[in-house]
Short mmCIF file of N, CA and C in Angstrom, two decimals:
data_model
loop_
_atom_site.label_atom_id
_atom_site.label_comp_id
_atom_site.label_asym_id
_atom_site.label_seq_id
_atom_site.Cartn_x
_atom_site.Cartn_y
_atom_site.Cartn_z
N MET A 1 2.73 -6.67 33.41
CA MET A 1 1.31 -6.56 33.15
C MET A 1 0.58 -7.36 34.23
N ASP A 2 -0.40 -6.79 34.80
CA ASP A 2 -1.16 -7.56 35.82
C ASP A 2 -2.24 -8.41 35.18
N SER A 3 -2.82 -9.31 35.96
CA SER A 3 -3.78 -10.25 35.39
C SER A 3 -5.06 -9.57 34.87
N GLY A 4 -5.41 -8.44 35.42
CA GLY A 4 -6.61 -7.72 34.93
C GLY A 4 -6.39 -7.23 33.50
N ASN A 5 -5.21 -6.64 33.26
CA ASN A 5 -4.91 -6.19 31.88
C ASN A 5 -4.86 -7.36 30.95
N LEU A 6 -4.23 -8.45 31.38
CA LEU A 6 -4.15 -9.64 30.52
C LEU A 6 -5.54 -10.14 30.17
N ALA A 7 -6.42 -10.22 31.16
CA ALA A 7 -7.78 -10.67 30.92
C ALA A 7 -8.51 -9.76 29.94
N GLY A 8 -8.32 -8.47 30.11
CA GLY A 8 -8.96 -7.49 29.16
C GLY A 8 -8.46 -7.68 27.75
N HIS A 9 -7.13 -7.86 27.59
CA HIS A 9 -6.57 -8.04 26.26
C HIS A 9 -7.06 -9.36 25.64
N LEU A 10 -7.16 -10.40 26.45
CA LEU A 10 -7.64 -11.69 25.90
C LEU A 10 -9.09 -11.62 25.49
N LEU A 11 -9.92 -10.89 26.23
CA LEU A 11 -11.30 -10.74 25.85
C LEU A 11 -11.43 -9.97 24.52
N THR A 12 -10.62 -8.94 24.38
CA THR A 12 -10.62 -8.17 23.14
C THR A 12 -10.15 -9.04 21.98
N LEU A 13 -9.09 -9.82 22.19
CA LEU A 13 -8.57 -10.70 21.18
C LEU A 13 -9.62 -11.74 20.75
N ARG A 14 -10.30 -12.26 21.74
CA ARG A 14 -11.36 -13.29 21.47
C ARG A 14 -12.41 -12.71 20.52
N GLN A 15 -12.90 -11.51 20.81
CA GLN A 15 -13.93 -10.92 19.98
C GLN A 15 -13.42 -10.67 18.55
N GLY A 16 -12.17 -10.24 18.43
CA GLY A 16 -11.61 -10.02 17.11
C GLY A 16 -11.49 -11.32 16.34
N LEU A 17 -11.04 -12.37 16.98
CA LEU A 17 -10.90 -13.66 16.32
C LEU A 17 -12.25 -14.25 15.93
N LEU A 18 -13.23 -14.08 16.82
CA LEU A 18 -14.60 -14.56 16.49
C LEU A 18 -15.14 -13.83 15.27
N GLY A 19 -14.84 -12.57 15.15
CA GLY A 19 -15.29 -11.78 14.01
C GLY A 19 -14.68 -12.24 12.69
N LEU A 20 -13.48 -12.82 12.77
CA LEU A 20 -12.80 -13.29 11.55
C LEU A 20 -13.43 -14.58 10.98
N LEU A 21 -14.16 -15.29 11.79
CA LEU A 21 -14.76 -16.54 11.35
C LEU A 21 -15.65 -16.37 10.11
N ASP A 22 -16.36 -15.28 10.03
CA ASP A 22 -17.30 -15.04 8.95
C ASP A 22 -16.68 -14.29 7.76
N GLU A 23 -15.42 -13.89 7.90
CA GLU A 23 -14.79 -13.12 6.84
C GLU A 23 -14.22 -14.05 5.76
N LYS A 24 -14.26 -13.59 4.53
CA LYS A 24 -13.67 -14.34 3.42
C LYS A 24 -12.15 -14.18 3.50
N ILE A 25 -11.43 -15.14 2.95
CA ILE A 25 -9.96 -15.06 2.94
C ILE A 25 -9.57 -13.86 2.05
N VAL A 26 -10.22 -13.71 0.92
CA VAL A 26 -9.93 -12.61 0.01
C VAL A 26 -11.25 -11.86 -0.20
N GLY A 27 -11.27 -10.61 0.24
CA GLY A 27 -12.48 -9.80 0.10
C GLY A 27 -12.49 -9.00 -1.17
N ALA A 28 -13.63 -8.39 -1.43
CA ALA A 28 -13.77 -7.55 -2.63
C ALA A 28 -12.83 -6.35 -2.60
N SER A 29 -12.37 -5.98 -1.41
CA SER A 29 -11.51 -4.81 -1.27
C SER A 29 -10.17 -5.00 -1.97
N LEU A 30 -9.77 -6.28 -2.17
CA LEU A 30 -8.49 -6.52 -2.86
C LEU A 30 -8.50 -5.90 -4.26
N PHE A 31 -9.51 -6.26 -5.05
CA PHE A 31 -9.58 -5.74 -6.41
C PHE A 31 -9.97 -4.27 -6.46
N ALA A 32 -10.70 -3.80 -5.47
CA ALA A 32 -11.01 -2.35 -5.38
C ALA A 32 -9.73 -1.57 -5.15
N GLY A 33 -8.84 -2.11 -4.30
CA GLY A 33 -7.55 -1.46 -4.02
C GLY A 33 -6.65 -1.44 -5.27
N VAL A 34 -6.65 -2.52 -6.01
CA VAL A 34 -5.87 -2.59 -7.23
C VAL A 34 -6.46 -1.60 -8.25
N ALA A 35 -7.79 -1.49 -8.29
CA ALA A 35 -8.42 -0.52 -9.21
C ALA A 35 -8.06 0.91 -8.84
N ASP A 36 -7.97 1.20 -7.54
CA ASP A 36 -7.56 2.54 -7.09
C ASP A 36 -6.14 2.85 -7.53
N SER A 37 -5.24 1.88 -7.36
CA SER A 37 -3.86 2.06 -7.81
C SER A 37 -3.79 2.27 -9.31
N LEU A 38 -4.58 1.52 -10.03
CA LEU A 38 -4.61 1.66 -11.47
C LEU A 38 -5.09 3.06 -11.87
N GLN A 39 -6.05 3.57 -11.15
CA GLN A 39 -6.57 4.89 -11.45
C GLN A 39 -5.48 5.96 -11.36
N VAL A 40 -4.59 5.82 -10.40
CA VAL A 40 -3.44 6.75 -10.28
C VAL A 40 -2.54 6.60 -11.50
N VAL A 41 -2.29 5.36 -11.91
CA VAL A 41 -1.46 5.12 -13.09
C VAL A 41 -2.08 5.78 -14.30
N VAL A 42 -3.38 5.63 -14.47
CA VAL A 42 -4.08 6.19 -15.63
C VAL A 42 -3.95 7.73 -15.60
N GLU A 43 -4.05 8.33 -14.43
CA GLU A 43 -4.00 9.79 -14.33
C GLU A 43 -2.62 10.36 -14.70
N VAL A 44 -1.56 9.59 -14.44
CA VAL A 44 -0.21 10.14 -14.68
C VAL A 44 0.45 9.61 -15.94
N THR A 45 -0.23 8.71 -16.67
CA THR A 45 0.38 8.09 -17.86
C THR A 45 -0.08 8.80 -19.13
N GLU A 46 0.90 8.99 -20.01
CA GLU A 46 0.57 9.56 -21.32
C GLU A 46 0.06 8.42 -22.23
N ASP A 47 -0.38 8.77 -23.39
CA ASP A 47 -0.98 7.80 -24.33
C ASP A 47 0.04 6.85 -24.97
N VAL A 48 1.31 7.05 -24.68
CA VAL A 48 2.35 6.21 -25.35
C VAL A 48 2.26 4.74 -24.99
N VAL A 49 1.58 4.42 -23.91
CA VAL A 49 1.48 3.02 -23.48
C VAL A 49 0.04 2.58 -23.44
N SER A 50 -0.74 3.10 -24.35
CA SER A 50 -2.18 2.87 -24.29
C SER A 50 -2.55 1.39 -24.45
N ALA A 51 -1.85 0.61 -25.24
CA ALA A 51 -2.19 -0.81 -25.43
C ALA A 51 -1.96 -1.60 -24.12
N GLU A 52 -0.82 -1.38 -23.52
CA GLU A 52 -0.52 -2.07 -22.22
C GLU A 52 -1.45 -1.62 -21.13
N LEU A 53 -1.69 -0.33 -21.10
CA LEU A 53 -2.61 0.22 -20.05
C LEU A 53 -4.01 -0.32 -20.25
N ALA A 54 -4.46 -0.43 -21.49
CA ALA A 54 -5.78 -0.96 -21.76
C ALA A 54 -5.91 -2.42 -21.31
N ARG A 55 -4.82 -3.21 -21.46
CA ARG A 55 -4.83 -4.57 -21.00
C ARG A 55 -4.96 -4.67 -19.48
N VAL A 56 -4.23 -3.83 -18.79
CA VAL A 56 -4.30 -3.79 -17.31
C VAL A 56 -5.70 -3.36 -16.89
N GLU A 57 -6.21 -2.31 -17.50
CA GLU A 57 -7.55 -1.79 -17.17
C GLU A 57 -8.61 -2.88 -17.37
N SER A 58 -8.51 -3.60 -18.48
CA SER A 58 -9.50 -4.64 -18.78
C SER A 58 -9.46 -5.73 -17.73
N ALA A 59 -8.26 -6.18 -17.35
CA ALA A 59 -8.13 -7.23 -16.36
C ALA A 59 -8.63 -6.78 -14.99
N VAL A 60 -8.27 -5.57 -14.59
CA VAL A 60 -8.67 -5.08 -13.27
C VAL A 60 -10.17 -4.83 -13.21
N MET A 61 -10.73 -4.20 -14.22
CA MET A 61 -12.16 -3.90 -14.20
C MET A 61 -12.99 -5.17 -14.25
N SER A 62 -12.50 -6.17 -14.99
CA SER A 62 -13.22 -7.45 -15.02
C SER A 62 -13.26 -8.08 -13.63
N ALA A 63 -12.15 -8.04 -12.90
CA ALA A 63 -12.11 -8.60 -11.54
C ALA A 63 -12.91 -7.75 -10.55
N ALA A 64 -12.89 -6.44 -10.72
CA ALA A 64 -13.61 -5.58 -9.79
C ALA A 64 -15.12 -5.64 -10.01
N ASP A 65 -15.54 -5.72 -11.28
CA ASP A 65 -16.98 -5.76 -11.59
C ASP A 65 -17.60 -7.14 -11.33
N ASP A 66 -16.84 -8.17 -11.54
CA ASP A 66 -17.31 -9.56 -11.35
C ASP A 66 -16.28 -10.32 -10.55
N PRO A 67 -16.25 -10.11 -9.20
CA PRO A 67 -15.20 -10.72 -8.38
C PRO A 67 -15.23 -12.24 -8.49
N PRO A 68 -14.02 -12.85 -8.56
CA PRO A 68 -13.96 -14.30 -8.60
C PRO A 68 -14.57 -14.93 -7.37
N ARG A 69 -15.15 -16.11 -7.53
CA ARG A 69 -15.87 -16.75 -6.40
C ARG A 69 -15.03 -17.80 -5.68
N THR A 70 -13.94 -18.25 -6.28
CA THR A 70 -13.10 -19.23 -5.62
C THR A 70 -11.69 -18.68 -5.47
N LEU A 71 -10.92 -19.26 -4.56
CA LEU A 71 -9.55 -18.78 -4.35
C LEU A 71 -8.68 -19.10 -5.59
N THR A 72 -8.95 -20.16 -6.24
CA THR A 72 -8.19 -20.47 -7.47
C THR A 72 -8.48 -19.46 -8.55
N ALA A 73 -9.75 -19.06 -8.66
CA ALA A 73 -10.12 -18.00 -9.62
C ALA A 73 -9.48 -16.66 -9.26
N VAL A 74 -9.39 -16.35 -7.99
CA VAL A 74 -8.72 -15.15 -7.53
C VAL A 74 -7.25 -15.18 -7.97
N ARG A 75 -6.59 -16.35 -7.78
CA ARG A 75 -5.20 -16.48 -8.18
C ARG A 75 -5.04 -16.25 -9.67
N HIS A 76 -5.93 -16.85 -10.47
CA HIS A 76 -5.85 -16.69 -11.93
C HIS A 76 -6.01 -15.24 -12.32
N ARG A 77 -6.98 -14.57 -11.71
CA ARG A 77 -7.18 -13.14 -12.02
C ARG A 77 -5.97 -12.29 -11.61
N LEU A 78 -5.46 -12.57 -10.41
CA LEU A 78 -4.27 -11.83 -9.95
C LEU A 78 -3.07 -12.08 -10.86
N GLU A 79 -2.90 -13.29 -11.32
CA GLU A 79 -1.79 -13.60 -12.21
C GLU A 79 -1.95 -12.82 -13.54
N SER A 80 -3.18 -12.75 -14.03
CA SER A 80 -3.44 -12.03 -15.28
C SER A 80 -3.14 -10.54 -15.09
N ILE A 81 -3.62 -9.98 -14.01
CA ILE A 81 -3.40 -8.55 -13.74
C ILE A 81 -1.92 -8.27 -13.53
N THR A 82 -1.23 -9.17 -12.84
CA THR A 82 0.21 -8.99 -12.57
C THR A 82 1.00 -9.01 -13.87
N LYS A 83 0.71 -9.96 -14.76
CA LYS A 83 1.40 -10.02 -16.04
C LYS A 83 1.17 -8.75 -16.85
N ALA A 84 -0.06 -8.27 -16.88
CA ALA A 84 -0.37 -7.04 -17.62
C ALA A 84 0.35 -5.84 -17.00
N ALA A 85 0.37 -5.77 -15.67
CA ALA A 85 1.06 -4.65 -15.01
C ALA A 85 2.57 -4.71 -15.23
N GLU A 86 3.12 -5.91 -15.21
CA GLU A 86 4.59 -6.06 -15.47
C GLU A 86 4.91 -5.67 -16.91
N SER A 87 4.01 -5.99 -17.84
CA SER A 87 4.21 -5.59 -19.24
C SER A 87 4.20 -4.07 -19.37
N LEU A 88 3.31 -3.44 -18.64
CA LEU A 88 3.25 -1.96 -18.62
C LEU A 88 4.56 -1.38 -18.05
N VAL A 89 5.02 -1.97 -16.95
CA VAL A 89 6.30 -1.51 -16.36
C VAL A 89 7.43 -1.66 -17.35
N ASN A 90 7.50 -2.82 -18.03
CA ASN A 90 8.58 -3.02 -19.02
C ASN A 90 8.52 -2.02 -20.13
N ARG A 91 7.32 -1.68 -20.58
CA ARG A 91 7.17 -0.69 -21.64
C ARG A 91 7.62 0.69 -21.15
N LEU A 92 7.29 1.01 -19.92
CA LEU A 92 7.69 2.31 -19.37
C LEU A 92 9.21 2.35 -19.02
N ALA A 93 9.80 1.17 -18.79
CA ALA A 93 11.23 1.12 -18.42
C ALA A 93 12.13 1.65 -19.52
N ALA A 94 11.65 1.58 -20.77
CA ALA A 94 12.46 2.03 -21.89
C ALA A 94 12.62 3.55 -21.90
N GLY A 95 11.68 4.23 -21.28
CA GLY A 95 11.73 5.71 -21.26
C GLY A 95 12.40 6.26 -20.04
N PRO A 96 12.41 7.58 -19.91
CA PRO A 96 13.02 8.22 -18.74
C PRO A 96 12.17 7.96 -17.48
N GLU A 97 12.79 8.16 -16.32
CA GLU A 97 12.08 8.01 -15.07
C GLU A 97 10.92 9.00 -15.03
N SER A 98 9.75 8.49 -14.66
CA SER A 98 8.57 9.33 -14.64
C SER A 98 7.63 8.88 -13.55
N GLN A 99 6.62 9.70 -13.27
CA GLN A 99 5.59 9.35 -12.29
C GLN A 99 4.83 8.09 -12.74
N ALA A 100 4.60 8.00 -14.04
CA ALA A 100 3.90 6.84 -14.58
C ALA A 100 4.66 5.54 -14.27
N LYS A 101 5.96 5.60 -14.47
CA LYS A 101 6.79 4.42 -14.22
C LYS A 101 6.76 4.03 -12.73
N VAL A 102 6.88 5.02 -11.88
CA VAL A 102 6.87 4.77 -10.44
C VAL A 102 5.56 4.16 -9.99
N TRP A 103 4.44 4.70 -10.48
CA TRP A 103 3.15 4.17 -10.07
C TRP A 103 2.86 2.83 -10.71
N ALA A 104 3.29 2.63 -11.92
CA ALA A 104 3.12 1.31 -12.57
C ALA A 104 3.89 0.24 -11.79
N GLN A 105 5.11 0.60 -11.36
CA GLN A 105 5.89 -0.34 -10.53
C GLN A 105 5.16 -0.63 -9.21
N ALA A 106 4.58 0.37 -8.62
CA ALA A 106 3.85 0.20 -7.38
C ALA A 106 2.61 -0.72 -7.61
N LEU A 107 1.94 -0.55 -8.72
CA LEU A 107 0.80 -1.40 -9.07
C LEU A 107 1.24 -2.85 -9.23
N ALA A 108 2.34 -3.08 -9.96
CA ALA A 108 2.84 -4.43 -10.18
C ALA A 108 3.27 -5.05 -8.84
N ARG A 109 3.92 -4.29 -7.99
CA ARG A 109 4.33 -4.78 -6.67
C ARG A 109 3.12 -5.14 -5.80
N GLN A 110 2.08 -4.33 -5.88
CA GLN A 110 0.85 -4.60 -5.13
C GLN A 110 0.27 -5.93 -5.55
N CYS A 111 0.25 -6.18 -6.85
CA CYS A 111 -0.30 -7.46 -7.37
C CYS A 111 0.60 -8.60 -6.97
N GLN A 112 1.91 -8.44 -7.09
CA GLN A 112 2.85 -9.50 -6.70
C GLN A 112 2.69 -9.83 -5.21
N ASP A 113 2.56 -8.80 -4.39
CA ASP A 113 2.37 -9.01 -2.94
C ASP A 113 1.07 -9.74 -2.65
N ALA A 114 0.02 -9.39 -3.37
CA ALA A 114 -1.27 -10.09 -3.17
C ALA A 114 -1.16 -11.55 -3.55
N LEU A 115 -0.45 -11.85 -4.61
CA LEU A 115 -0.22 -13.23 -5.04
C LEU A 115 0.59 -13.97 -3.98
N ALA A 116 1.61 -13.32 -3.45
CA ALA A 116 2.42 -13.96 -2.40
C ALA A 116 1.59 -14.24 -1.16
N ASP A 117 0.76 -13.29 -0.79
CA ASP A 117 -0.10 -13.48 0.39
C ASP A 117 -1.07 -14.66 0.14
N LEU A 118 -1.64 -14.72 -1.03
CA LEU A 118 -2.54 -15.82 -1.35
C LEU A 118 -1.85 -17.16 -1.35
N ALA A 119 -0.60 -17.18 -1.86
CA ALA A 119 0.16 -18.43 -1.88
C ALA A 119 0.49 -18.87 -0.45
N PHE A 120 0.68 -17.90 0.45
CA PHE A 120 0.98 -18.23 1.84
C PHE A 120 -0.25 -18.75 2.57
N ILE A 121 -1.39 -18.05 2.34
CA ILE A 121 -2.61 -18.36 3.06
C ILE A 121 -3.28 -19.62 2.46
N ALA A 122 -3.26 -19.75 1.17
CA ALA A 122 -3.96 -20.85 0.49
C ALA A 122 -3.03 -21.47 -0.57
N PRO A 123 -2.01 -22.19 -0.15
CA PRO A 123 -1.02 -22.71 -1.10
C PRO A 123 -1.62 -23.70 -2.08
N TRP A 124 -2.74 -24.35 -1.74
CA TRP A 124 -3.36 -25.33 -2.63
C TRP A 124 -3.88 -24.71 -3.92
N THR A 125 -4.01 -23.37 -3.96
CA THR A 125 -4.49 -22.75 -5.18
C THR A 125 -3.52 -22.85 -6.32
N SER A 126 -2.27 -23.15 -6.00
CA SER A 126 -1.25 -23.29 -7.06
C SER A 126 -1.19 -24.67 -7.63
N LEU A 127 -1.91 -25.63 -7.03
CA LEU A 127 -1.90 -26.98 -7.54
C LEU A 127 -2.71 -27.08 -8.84
N PRO A 128 -2.35 -28.00 -9.72
CA PRO A 128 -3.13 -28.20 -10.91
C PRO A 128 -4.56 -28.62 -10.59
N GLU A 129 -5.48 -28.18 -11.39
CA GLU A 129 -6.89 -28.47 -11.12
C GLU A 129 -7.25 -29.91 -11.43
#
């Protein structure tokens, strides 16, 4: 790579990094994405898991409609959604393999990954208050 290309790449990188200064660590898109995944689960799930599904819906819609304002609150909401999603997966695990089970597992994984990302980026959120 010649120095001109390097300079161009560094200028581009600089602008991208400067743009990140004003961004929140966790944006509203996190819970919007979880809500989208939940919508797929709702579309493919029968009524046999309505109690568990209602718990997940309640937790997700609460976070999407009124996003948490602190990173610790985000962690608490994500933990609540993750527990509800895992409960749904456990309920579906008793039955045969289905689209509902696959999508519920994907939703639970999405929440677990978001929690892992938050723990990596902001590990202090796991400390007692």
